[in-house]
Amino acid sequence: MNSVKSIVVLTGAGISAESGIKTFRADDGLWENHRVEDVATPEAFERDPWLVQKFYNERRRPLLCYQERESEVKYNPAHKALAKLEAQFDGDFLLITQNIDNLHEQGGSINIKHMHGEVLKMRCKSTNTVFDCFHDIEVADLCDCCGEPNNLRPHIVWFGEMPLYMDEIASAISSCDLFISIGTSGNVYPAAGFVQMANQAGARTLEINLEESLVASNFDQAIYGKAGEVLPAWVEEFLIGQRKK
Ligand code: NAD
């Protein structure tokens, strides 16, 4: 591979699977035993805010560190490998994740955009002010900025809502020369279309996944296996190759 100057990485639920977080669609089509329409749409939140808050409270709790114990869910070797790539790569690096967990941050990644939001943040529905959130959100909680009940929602991009950071993402992909997609099924757009943007920009494209994604044919190269096993080896080899250039 020619000397690389700019890398964009896209990750999905598969990179957190080896940490014990379930991926999006199990074989039964459910997310943690819930229909997506019941917990991950603005309409679901209007209809049953109690259920939606409970769902995200349950996703948030295992990620929290309490004084007396560490978080139940921890980063795995794949998260660590991406942090190493970012630290040791001598060029531009952007990590885009569809994940709402904080395992990339736990693993040491710095330049990261959560395009689907973060479960450790909450947002005021009236003012759009975003706050850190290290506790359960109850429907009746009073908002810190407006003082109203029923105004706090998880800082999550639900189906039908616009993903975050799209301008920065488009700009980074259109100027990268290596695009790597890890642990994502290619089901959810616009993320599933990023590989085509990278191809249009003339970047090399690599898919790392357990199996072929729905957009696998758009990649120049693929490595199939568990991210926690194949990614650290790929990063080592890539960094050695770059040092020789
Ligand atoms: P997805 O569940 O649709 O696909 C996951 C992909 O990862 C699959 O192709 C699967 O084969 C692959 N995979 C599973 N285990 C793997 C492993 N060990 N190594 C490599 N690949 C593995 O996920 P998606 O494409 O990211 O879409 C999911 C949506 O659901 C996103 O919007 C995301 O916000 C949300 N979500 C997030 C989390 C999280 O934050 N960890 C978890 C579930 C869902």
XYZ file of C-alpha atoms and ligand atoms in Angstrom:
289
model
C 0.000 0.000 0.000
C 1.334 3.473 -0.895
C 2.102 5.836 1.970
C -1.212 6.795 3.597
C -1.798 10.384 4.755
C -5.383 10.330 5.954
C -7.463 7.535 7.499
C -11.191 7.465 8.230
C -12.545 4.523 10.254
C -16.258 3.703 10.587
C -17.313 1.349 13.368
C -20.598 -0.337 14.207
C -22.095 -2.552 16.864
C -19.862 -5.513 15.876
C -16.745 -3.892 17.377
C -18.397 -3.880 20.811
C -19.790 -7.437 20.533
C -16.713 -9.034 22.135
C -17.164 -6.661 25.096
C -20.557 -8.258 25.690
C -22.817 -5.592 24.134
C -25.384 -7.154 21.836
C -25.349 -6.061 18.195
C -28.308 -4.347 16.653
C -30.386 -7.013 14.982
C -30.200 -10.496 16.397
C -31.624 -13.335 14.306
C -35.068 -12.520 15.715
C -34.841 -8.942 14.364
C -35.056 -7.469 17.872
C -32.667 -5.128 19.730
C -32.272 -6.420 23.297
C -35.727 -8.035 23.042
C -37.425 -4.864 21.790
C -38.790 -3.905 18.405
C -36.845 -0.912 17.061
C -40.166 0.878 16.488
C -40.881 0.647 20.234
C -37.623 2.110 21.558
C -35.638 3.895 18.842
C -37.965 6.352 17.133
C -39.256 9.823 18.125
C -42.800 8.415 17.863
C -41.978 5.701 20.405
C -40.708 8.379 22.818
C -43.890 10.430 22.384
C -46.046 7.340 22.900
C -44.219 5.724 25.823
C -41.383 7.853 27.268
C -41.202 5.600 30.329
C -40.331 2.519 28.229
C -37.802 4.419 26.076
C -36.048 5.951 29.113
C -35.956 2.515 30.755
C -34.428 0.969 27.609
C -31.589 3.541 27.463
C -31.131 3.525 31.265
C -30.441 -0.205 30.894
C -27.949 0.393 28.058
C -26.201 3.153 30.095
C -25.818 1.437 33.468
C -23.217 -1.226 32.513
C -20.968 1.520 31.042
C -20.804 3.567 34.224
C -17.894 3.418 36.647
C -18.977 3.658 40.254
C -16.542 4.619 42.989
C -16.540 1.132 44.437
C -16.345 -0.810 41.160
C -15.325 -0.583 37.542
C -17.859 -0.538 34.728
C -19.276 -3.975 33.866
C -18.558 -3.552 30.181
C -15.018 -2.745 29.072
C -13.211 -1.999 25.814
C -11.722 -4.967 23.966
C -8.528 -5.425 21.881
C -10.241 -3.972 18.777
C -10.991 -0.648 20.540
C -7.425 -0.612 21.879
C -5.983 -1.290 18.413
C -7.811 1.731 16.956
C -6.482 3.942 19.760
C -2.968 2.713 18.963
C -3.480 3.367 15.249
C -4.607 6.923 16.012
C -1.673 7.541 18.398
C 1.046 6.144 16.140
C -0.189 6.991 12.650
C 1.620 10.018 11.282
C -1.298 11.654 9.441
C -4.935 12.702 9.755
C -7.193 10.265 11.575
C -10.944 10.366 12.199
C -12.980 7.670 13.917
C -16.694 7.735 13.095
C -18.815 5.427 15.185
C -22.455 4.446 14.951
C -22.152 3.125 18.479
C -23.727 4.898 21.389
C -21.450 3.239 23.969
C -18.226 4.798 25.298
C -15.873 1.890 24.618
C -13.750 3.774 22.059
C -13.154 6.504 24.663
C -12.410 3.851 27.306
C -9.878 2.323 24.888
C -8.100 5.668 24.400
C -9.440 7.011 21.074
C -9.501 10.810 20.902
C -10.683 12.158 17.540
C -14.076 10.487 17.466
C -17.524 11.430 16.179
C -20.583 9.600 17.516
C -22.858 10.050 14.515
C -25.802 8.339 16.281
C -25.301 10.091 19.623
C -24.083 8.895 23.009
C -25.952 7.081 25.736
C -23.843 8.860 28.393
C -25.380 12.172 27.331
C -28.886 13.623 27.547
C -30.506 16.544 25.784
C -33.185 19.108 26.567
C -36.052 18.796 24.063
C -36.753 22.551 24.272
C -33.297 24.102 24.009
C -31.248 21.205 22.552
C -28.654 21.746 25.311
C -26.594 18.556 25.740
C -25.505 17.373 29.215
C -23.335 14.521 30.467
C -25.522 11.800 31.938
C -24.075 9.309 34.404
C -27.351 8.168 35.939
C -30.823 6.926 35.014
C -33.181 9.496 33.468
C -36.703 9.440 34.893
C -39.573 10.920 32.893
C -40.407 13.388 35.674
C -36.801 14.620 36.159
C -36.512 18.412 36.005
C -34.264 19.683 33.242
C -31.168 21.628 34.392
C -31.599 24.314 31.740
C -35.371 24.912 31.552
C -36.482 23.488 34.901
C -39.342 21.564 33.231
C -40.269 17.885 33.730
C -40.593 15.518 30.720
C -38.065 17.518 28.717
C -34.947 15.335 28.990
C -34.283 12.716 26.335
C -31.321 10.435 25.677
C -28.837 12.143 23.294
C -29.473 9.452 20.683
C -30.234 9.790 16.976
C -33.387 7.763 16.508
C -34.682 6.326 13.233
C -36.106 9.175 11.180
C -33.734 11.749 12.730
C -30.678 13.347 11.127
C -27.309 11.833 12.130
C -24.790 14.185 13.743
C -21.582 15.699 12.280
C -22.528 14.922 8.666
C -20.611 17.908 7.226
C -17.374 17.031 9.046
C -17.803 13.363 8.117
C -18.368 14.106 4.427
C -15.363 16.404 4.365
C -13.084 13.839 6.066
C -14.180 10.977 3.796
C -13.815 13.042 0.645
C -10.177 13.751 1.491
C -9.073 10.410 2.981
C -6.918 7.871 1.208
C -7.819 4.883 3.393
C -11.352 4.073 4.599
C -11.886 1.163 6.993
C -15.298 -0.135 8.049
C -15.415 -2.405 11.104
C -18.279 -4.416 12.602
C -21.159 -2.870 10.707
C -23.786 -4.747 8.722
C -24.478 -2.132 6.043
C -28.152 -2.033 7.011
C -28.319 1.511 8.349
C -27.949 4.563 6.081
C -26.290 7.023 5.636
C -23.364 5.139 7.257
C -23.749 2.234 4.827
C -23.129 4.684 1.953
C -19.807 6.024 3.290
C -17.800 3.376 1.419
C -19.179 4.707 -1.877
C -18.189 8.250 -0.876
C -14.693 6.939 -0.121
C -14.538 5.160 -3.487
C -15.528 8.372 -5.237
C -12.700 10.128 -3.399
C -10.246 7.538 -4.736
C -9.519 6.064 -1.291
C -8.596 2.430 -0.703
C -11.380 0.697 1.193
C -11.181 -2.171 3.688
C -14.006 -4.053 5.392
C -13.347 -5.891 8.667
C -16.378 -7.862 9.816
C -17.503 -11.244 11.021
C -19.189 -11.871 7.676
C -19.824 -10.073 4.391
C -21.849 -6.904 5.002
C -24.687 -5.876 2.684
C -22.288 -3.429 0.982
C -19.287 -5.798 0.875
C -18.958 -5.620 -2.922
C -18.009 -1.922 -2.651
C -14.757 -2.618 -0.766
C -11.319 -3.191 -2.337
C -10.324 -5.612 0.398
C -11.952 -7.538 3.240
C -10.829 -9.398 6.330
C -13.472 -11.616 7.903
C -13.144 -12.623 11.541
C -13.670 -11.264 15.039
C -12.529 -7.631 15.197
C -10.777 -8.243 18.543
C -8.609 -10.859 16.869
C -7.986 -9.606 13.329
C -7.820 -5.834 13.885
C -4.820 -5.716 16.297
C -2.805 -7.840 13.835
C -3.813 -5.619 10.893
C -2.871 -2.429 12.809
C 0.578 -3.817 13.740
C 1.275 -4.778 10.142
C 0.012 -1.450 8.798
C 2.137 0.618 11.208
C 5.271 -1.407 10.391
C 4.570 -0.904 6.675
C 4.130 2.856 7.166
C 7.433 3.179 9.089
C 9.306 1.621 6.161
C 7.946 4.219 3.726
P -25.488 -4.282 13.215
O -25.876 -4.967 14.472
O -26.526 -4.073 12.162
O -24.304 -5.138 12.562
C -23.220 -5.610 13.310
C -22.236 -6.282 12.358
O -21.108 -6.665 13.126
C -22.781 -7.562 11.707
O -22.496 -7.532 10.308
C -22.007 -8.675 12.393
O -21.709 -9.768 11.533
C -20.724 -7.971 12.793
N -20.067 -8.540 13.970
C -20.621 -9.159 15.042
N -19.667 -9.517 15.919
C -18.490 -9.106 15.391
C -17.141 -9.180 15.827
N -16.798 -9.766 16.981
N -16.174 -8.647 15.038
C -16.496 -8.061 13.858
N -17.753 -7.976 13.386
C -18.733 -8.484 14.151
O -24.773 -2.955 13.616
P -24.608 -1.521 12.898
O -24.331 -1.745 11.454
O -23.636 -0.782 13.727
O -26.030 -0.804 13.044
C -26.484 -0.726 14.352
C -27.245 0.445 14.843
O -27.635 0.119 16.188
C -26.436 1.701 14.975
O -27.271 2.742 14.649
C -26.058 1.806 16.467
O -26.243 3.126 16.934
C -27.046 0.936 17.190
N -26.407 0.021 18.204
C -25.320 0.419 18.925
C -24.724 -0.448 19.828
C -23.525 0.014 20.620
O -23.400 1.207 20.896
N -22.601 -0.877 21.001
C -25.219 -1.728 20.017
C -26.357 -2.105 19.279
C -26.938 -1.209 18.371
